[in-house]
Amino acid sequence: MPGGAHKINAKPLAPTLEPIARGVWLMRGGLPKRTMNVYLLVDGGGVTMFDAGISDMAKPLGEVAERMGGLKRVVLSHSHADHRGAAPGLGAPVYCHPDEVADAEGDGGLHYFDLTKLDSPVMQRAYPHLLKLWDGGPVSVAGTLSEGEDVAGFEVKHLPGHAPGLIGLWREEDRLALVSDTLYTLDPDSFLTPYGPPRVPHPAFTPAREQARESLRKVAALDPREVWSGHARPVTGDVRRQLEHAADTT
Ligand SMILES: [Zn+2]
Ligand SMILES: [Zn+2]
């Protein structure tokens, strides 16, 4: 029956949600390869979201947060389009570092991106469209979070460089670090073979790369067991050595 076949084909993909540690769930989203990472942290009877991915993740994120007891707040690691994208559509108070407020309420850091630093002409042409597609627009910041403050059992770490107010979350108890774009495990300049070892984020999107290296060394010095970033795969194994190597050589 044609109608039946159509229904099967039109069935939406279930959002991928995976547990990565006690009280921490990861939702991957975005095209083309689900490389946008959003972390849902069990927080009292509800959930705190660390980053908000891209705009079209708002619906699945909202539904999942509802099933987890309701969304208490969104904490942005930084203001870039692929991190604040779904935030305006979620209807929860948004928090970020004081140094990130202006860009979160403004252009999402666009004013310091330099796409001419991308080697690939294809990516140079694609990014203005992608960023527009991903962004949900300016957010209204309800409050700020600085170094040492608590977020759902994690400690805020200020990791500037890729963005002035970039923050990561650190949990000593199981030595878990959620560091967003403090490092990349993919190459935004490559479409075909994007994945690789950790590296300092790409210069096209990183206004202060020396500072970004220092922030990566700051994460390494915590000697994490596992580091999860804003995109794609985590860093596991000999994490400290890999991060120091990335800071020294990339
Ligand atoms: Zn970023
Ligand atoms: Zn990013």
Coordinates of C-alpha atoms and ligand atoms in Angstrom, one line a residue:
M1 CA 0.0 0.0 0.0
P2 CA 1.6 3.3 -1.1
G3 CA 0.3 5.2 2.0
G4 CA 1.9 2.7 4.3
A5 CA 5.2 2.8 2.5
H6 CA 5.2 6.6 2.6
K7 CA 4.7 6.5 6.3
I8 CA 7.7 4.3 6.9
N9 CA 9.9 6.4 4.7
A10 CA 8.8 9.6 6.4
K11 CA 9.4 8.4 9.9
P12 CA 11.7 10.9 11.5
L13 CA 15.1 9.9 12.8
A14 CA 15.1 9.5 16.6
P15 CA 17.5 11.9 18.1
T16 CA 20.6 10.1 19.3
L17 CA 21.0 10.4 23.0
E18 CA 23.8 8.5 24.8
P19 CA 25.0 8.3 28.4
I20 CA 28.6 9.3 28.7
A21 CA 29.1 9.4 32.5
R22 CA 27.0 9.5 35.7
G23 CA 24.2 12.0 35.2
V24 CA 25.6 13.2 31.8
W25 CA 23.8 12.5 28.5
L26 CA 25.0 13.5 25.1
M27 CA 22.8 14.5 22.2
R28 CA 24.5 14.6 18.8
G29 CA 22.8 16.6 16.0
G30 CA 23.3 18.6 12.9
L31 CA 24.1 18.0 9.3
P32 CA 25.9 16.4 7.7
K33 CA 27.4 14.1 10.3
R34 CA 25.7 14.8 13.6
T35 CA 28.9 16.5 14.9
M36 CA 27.2 19.1 17.1
N37 CA 27.4 18.0 20.8
V38 CA 24.9 19.0 23.4
Y39 CA 25.3 17.8 27.0
L40 CA 22.4 17.2 29.3
L41 CA 23.3 17.2 32.9
V42 CA 21.0 15.8 35.5
D43 CA 20.5 18.7 37.9
G44 CA 18.2 18.1 40.9
G45 CA 14.8 17.0 39.5
G46 CA 15.5 18.5 36.1
V47 CA 18.2 19.1 33.6
T48 CA 20.8 21.7 32.8
M49 CA 21.9 21.9 29.2
F50 CA 25.6 22.6 28.4
D51 CA 25.5 24.2 24.9
A52 CA 22.5 24.3 22.7
G53 CA 23.8 23.0 19.3
I54 CA 22.1 24.4 16.2
S55 CA 18.7 25.9 15.7
D56 CA 17.0 22.7 14.3
M57 CA 17.9 20.8 17.4
A58 CA 15.5 22.8 19.6
K59 CA 12.6 20.5 19.2
P60 CA 14.3 17.2 20.0
L61 CA 16.3 18.8 22.8
G62 CA 13.2 20.3 24.3
E63 CA 11.4 16.9 24.2
V64 CA 14.3 15.1 25.8
A65 CA 14.7 17.7 28.5
E66 CA 11.0 17.4 29.2
R67 CA 11.3 13.7 29.7
M68 CA 14.2 14.2 32.0
G69 CA 12.1 16.4 34.4
G70 CA 12.2 19.7 32.6
L71 CA 14.9 22.2 31.4
K72 CA 16.1 24.4 34.2
R73 CA 18.6 26.4 32.3
V74 CA 20.9 26.5 29.2
V75 CA 24.6 27.2 29.9
L76 CA 26.5 28.3 26.8
S77 CA 30.2 27.4 26.6
H78 CA 30.4 30.3 24.2
S79 CA 28.3 32.3 21.8
H80 CA 29.0 30.8 18.3
A81 CA 26.1 29.9 16.1
D82 CA 26.6 26.2 16.4
H83 CA 26.5 26.4 20.2
R84 CA 23.7 29.0 20.9
G85 CA 21.6 27.9 17.9
A86 CA 18.7 26.2 19.7
A87 CA 18.9 28.4 22.8
P88 CA 16.3 31.0 21.7
G89 CA 13.8 28.2 20.9
L90 CA 14.1 26.4 24.2
G91 CA 12.4 29.0 26.4
A92 CA 14.8 28.5 29.4
P93 CA 17.1 31.0 31.1
V94 CA 20.5 31.2 29.4
Y95 CA 23.8 31.6 31.2
C96 CA 27.3 32.3 30.0
H97 CA 30.6 33.8 31.1
P98 CA 30.7 37.6 31.7
D99 CA 33.1 38.0 28.8
E100 CA 30.7 36.2 26.4
V101 CA 27.5 38.2 27.2
A102 CA 28.0 40.8 24.4
D103 CA 28.5 38.3 21.7
A104 CA 25.7 36.0 22.9
E105 CA 23.4 38.9 22.8
G106 CA 25.0 40.1 19.6
D107 CA 26.4 38.5 16.4
G108 CA 27.7 35.2 18.0
G109 CA 31.3 36.2 17.4
L110 CA 30.9 36.7 13.6
H111 CA 32.7 40.0 13.9
Y112 CA 36.0 38.3 14.6
F113 CA 35.7 35.2 12.3
D114 CA 38.1 35.3 9.4
L115 CA 37.0 32.8 6.8
T116 CA 39.9 33.7 4.5
K117 CA 42.0 31.6 6.9
L118 CA 40.2 28.5 5.6
D119 CA 42.3 26.7 2.9
S120 CA 39.4 25.1 1.2
P121 CA 37.6 27.4 -1.2
V122 CA 34.5 25.2 -0.9
M123 CA 34.4 25.6 2.9
Q124 CA 35.1 29.4 2.5
R125 CA 31.9 29.6 0.4
A126 CA 29.9 27.2 2.6
Y127 CA 30.4 28.7 6.0
P128 CA 28.5 32.0 5.6
H129 CA 25.5 29.9 4.7
L130 CA 26.1 27.2 7.3
L131 CA 26.5 29.8 10.1
K132 CA 23.2 31.4 9.1
L133 CA 21.5 28.1 8.9
W134 CA 22.8 26.9 12.3
D135 CA 22.1 30.2 14.3
G136 CA 19.0 30.8 16.2
G137 CA 20.0 34.5 16.6
P138 CA 20.8 36.5 19.7
V139 CA 19.9 35.2 23.1
S140 CA 18.9 37.2 26.2
V141 CA 21.4 36.3 29.0
A142 CA 19.7 35.7 32.3
G143 CA 22.9 35.5 34.4
T144 CA 26.7 34.8 34.3
L145 CA 29.0 32.0 35.4
S146 CA 32.7 32.5 36.3
E147 CA 35.7 30.4 37.1
G148 CA 35.1 28.2 40.2
E149 CA 31.3 28.4 40.2
D150 CA 29.2 25.2 40.4
V151 CA 27.0 23.8 37.5
A152 CA 25.2 20.6 38.3
G153 CA 28.2 19.2 40.3
F154 CA 30.8 20.5 37.8
E155 CA 33.2 23.4 38.3
V156 CA 33.3 26.2 35.8
K157 CA 36.7 26.6 34.1
H158 CA 37.4 29.8 32.1
L159 CA 39.2 28.7 28.9
P160 CA 39.5 31.8 26.7
G161 CA 41.1 32.0 23.2
H162 CA 38.6 30.5 20.8
A163 CA 36.1 32.9 22.3
P164 CA 36.8 35.5 25.0
G165 CA 34.4 34.0 27.5
L166 CA 34.6 30.3 26.6
I167 CA 34.0 28.0 29.6
G168 CA 34.4 24.3 30.2
L169 CA 33.0 22.1 33.0
W170 CA 35.2 20.0 35.2
R171 CA 34.2 17.2 37.6
E172 CA 37.1 16.1 39.8
E173 CA 35.3 13.0 41.2
D174 CA 35.5 11.1 37.9
R175 CA 38.0 13.5 36.2
L176 CA 35.6 14.3 33.4
A177 CA 36.1 17.5 31.4
L178 CA 33.5 19.0 29.0
V179 CA 35.5 21.6 27.2
S180 CA 33.5 22.6 24.1
D181 CA 35.7 24.3 21.4
T182 CA 38.8 24.5 23.6
L183 CA 39.9 21.7 21.2
Y184 CA 38.7 20.2 18.0
T185 CA 38.8 16.5 17.1
L186 CA 37.7 17.4 13.6
D187 CA 39.0 19.7 10.9
P188 CA 36.4 22.3 9.8
D189 CA 38.5 22.9 6.7
S190 CA 38.1 19.4 5.4
F191 CA 34.9 17.8 4.2
L192 CA 36.1 14.3 3.3
T193 CA 38.4 13.4 6.1
P194 CA 37.4 15.6 9.0
Y195 CA 38.3 13.5 12.0
G196 CA 41.7 13.3 13.7
P197 CA 43.6 13.7 17.0
P198 CA 42.9 16.7 19.2
R199 CA 44.1 20.1 18.0
V200 CA 43.9 23.8 18.8
P201 CA 40.7 25.2 17.2
H202 CA 41.0 26.5 13.7
P203 CA 42.4 30.0 13.2
A204 CA 39.4 31.1 11.1
F205 CA 37.2 30.9 14.1
T206 CA 39.7 31.6 16.9
P207 CA 40.8 35.2 17.4
A208 CA 43.4 34.5 20.1
R209 CA 45.2 31.3 19.3
E210 CA 48.1 31.6 21.7
Q211 CA 45.6 32.1 24.5
A212 CA 43.7 29.1 23.2
R213 CA 46.9 27.0 23.5
E214 CA 47.3 28.2 27.1
S215 CA 43.7 27.1 27.8
L216 CA 44.4 23.7 26.3
R217 CA 47.4 23.4 28.6
K218 CA 45.1 24.4 31.5
V219 CA 42.8 21.5 30.7
A220 CA 45.8 19.1 30.3
A221 CA 47.1 20.1 33.7
L222 CA 43.8 18.8 35.3
D223 CA 45.0 15.4 34.1
P224 CA 41.5 14.4 32.9
R225 CA 40.4 10.8 32.4
E226 CA 38.2 11.8 29.4
V227 CA 37.6 15.1 27.6
W228 CA 34.5 15.7 25.5
S229 CA 34.4 18.7 23.2
G230 CA 31.8 20.7 21.3
H231 CA 32.0 18.5 18.2
A232 CA 32.5 14.9 17.2
R233 CA 34.6 12.5 19.3
P234 CA 36.0 12.6 22.8
V235 CA 39.7 12.4 23.8
T236 CA 40.5 9.2 25.7
G237 CA 43.5 7.2 26.7
D238 CA 46.6 9.2 27.5
V239 CA 44.7 12.5 27.5
R240 CA 47.2 14.7 29.2
R241 CA 50.0 13.9 26.8
Q242 CA 47.7 14.3 23.7
L243 CA 46.5 17.7 24.9
E244 CA 50.0 18.9 25.6
H245 CA 51.1 17.6 22.2
A246 CA 48.2 19.4 20.5
A247 CA 49.0 22.7 22.3
D248 CA 52.7 22.4 21.4
T249 CA 52.3 21.3 17.7
T250 CA 49.0 22.4 16.2
Ligands
ZN1 ZN 33.2 27.9 18.5
ZN2 ZN 31.8 24.8 17.7

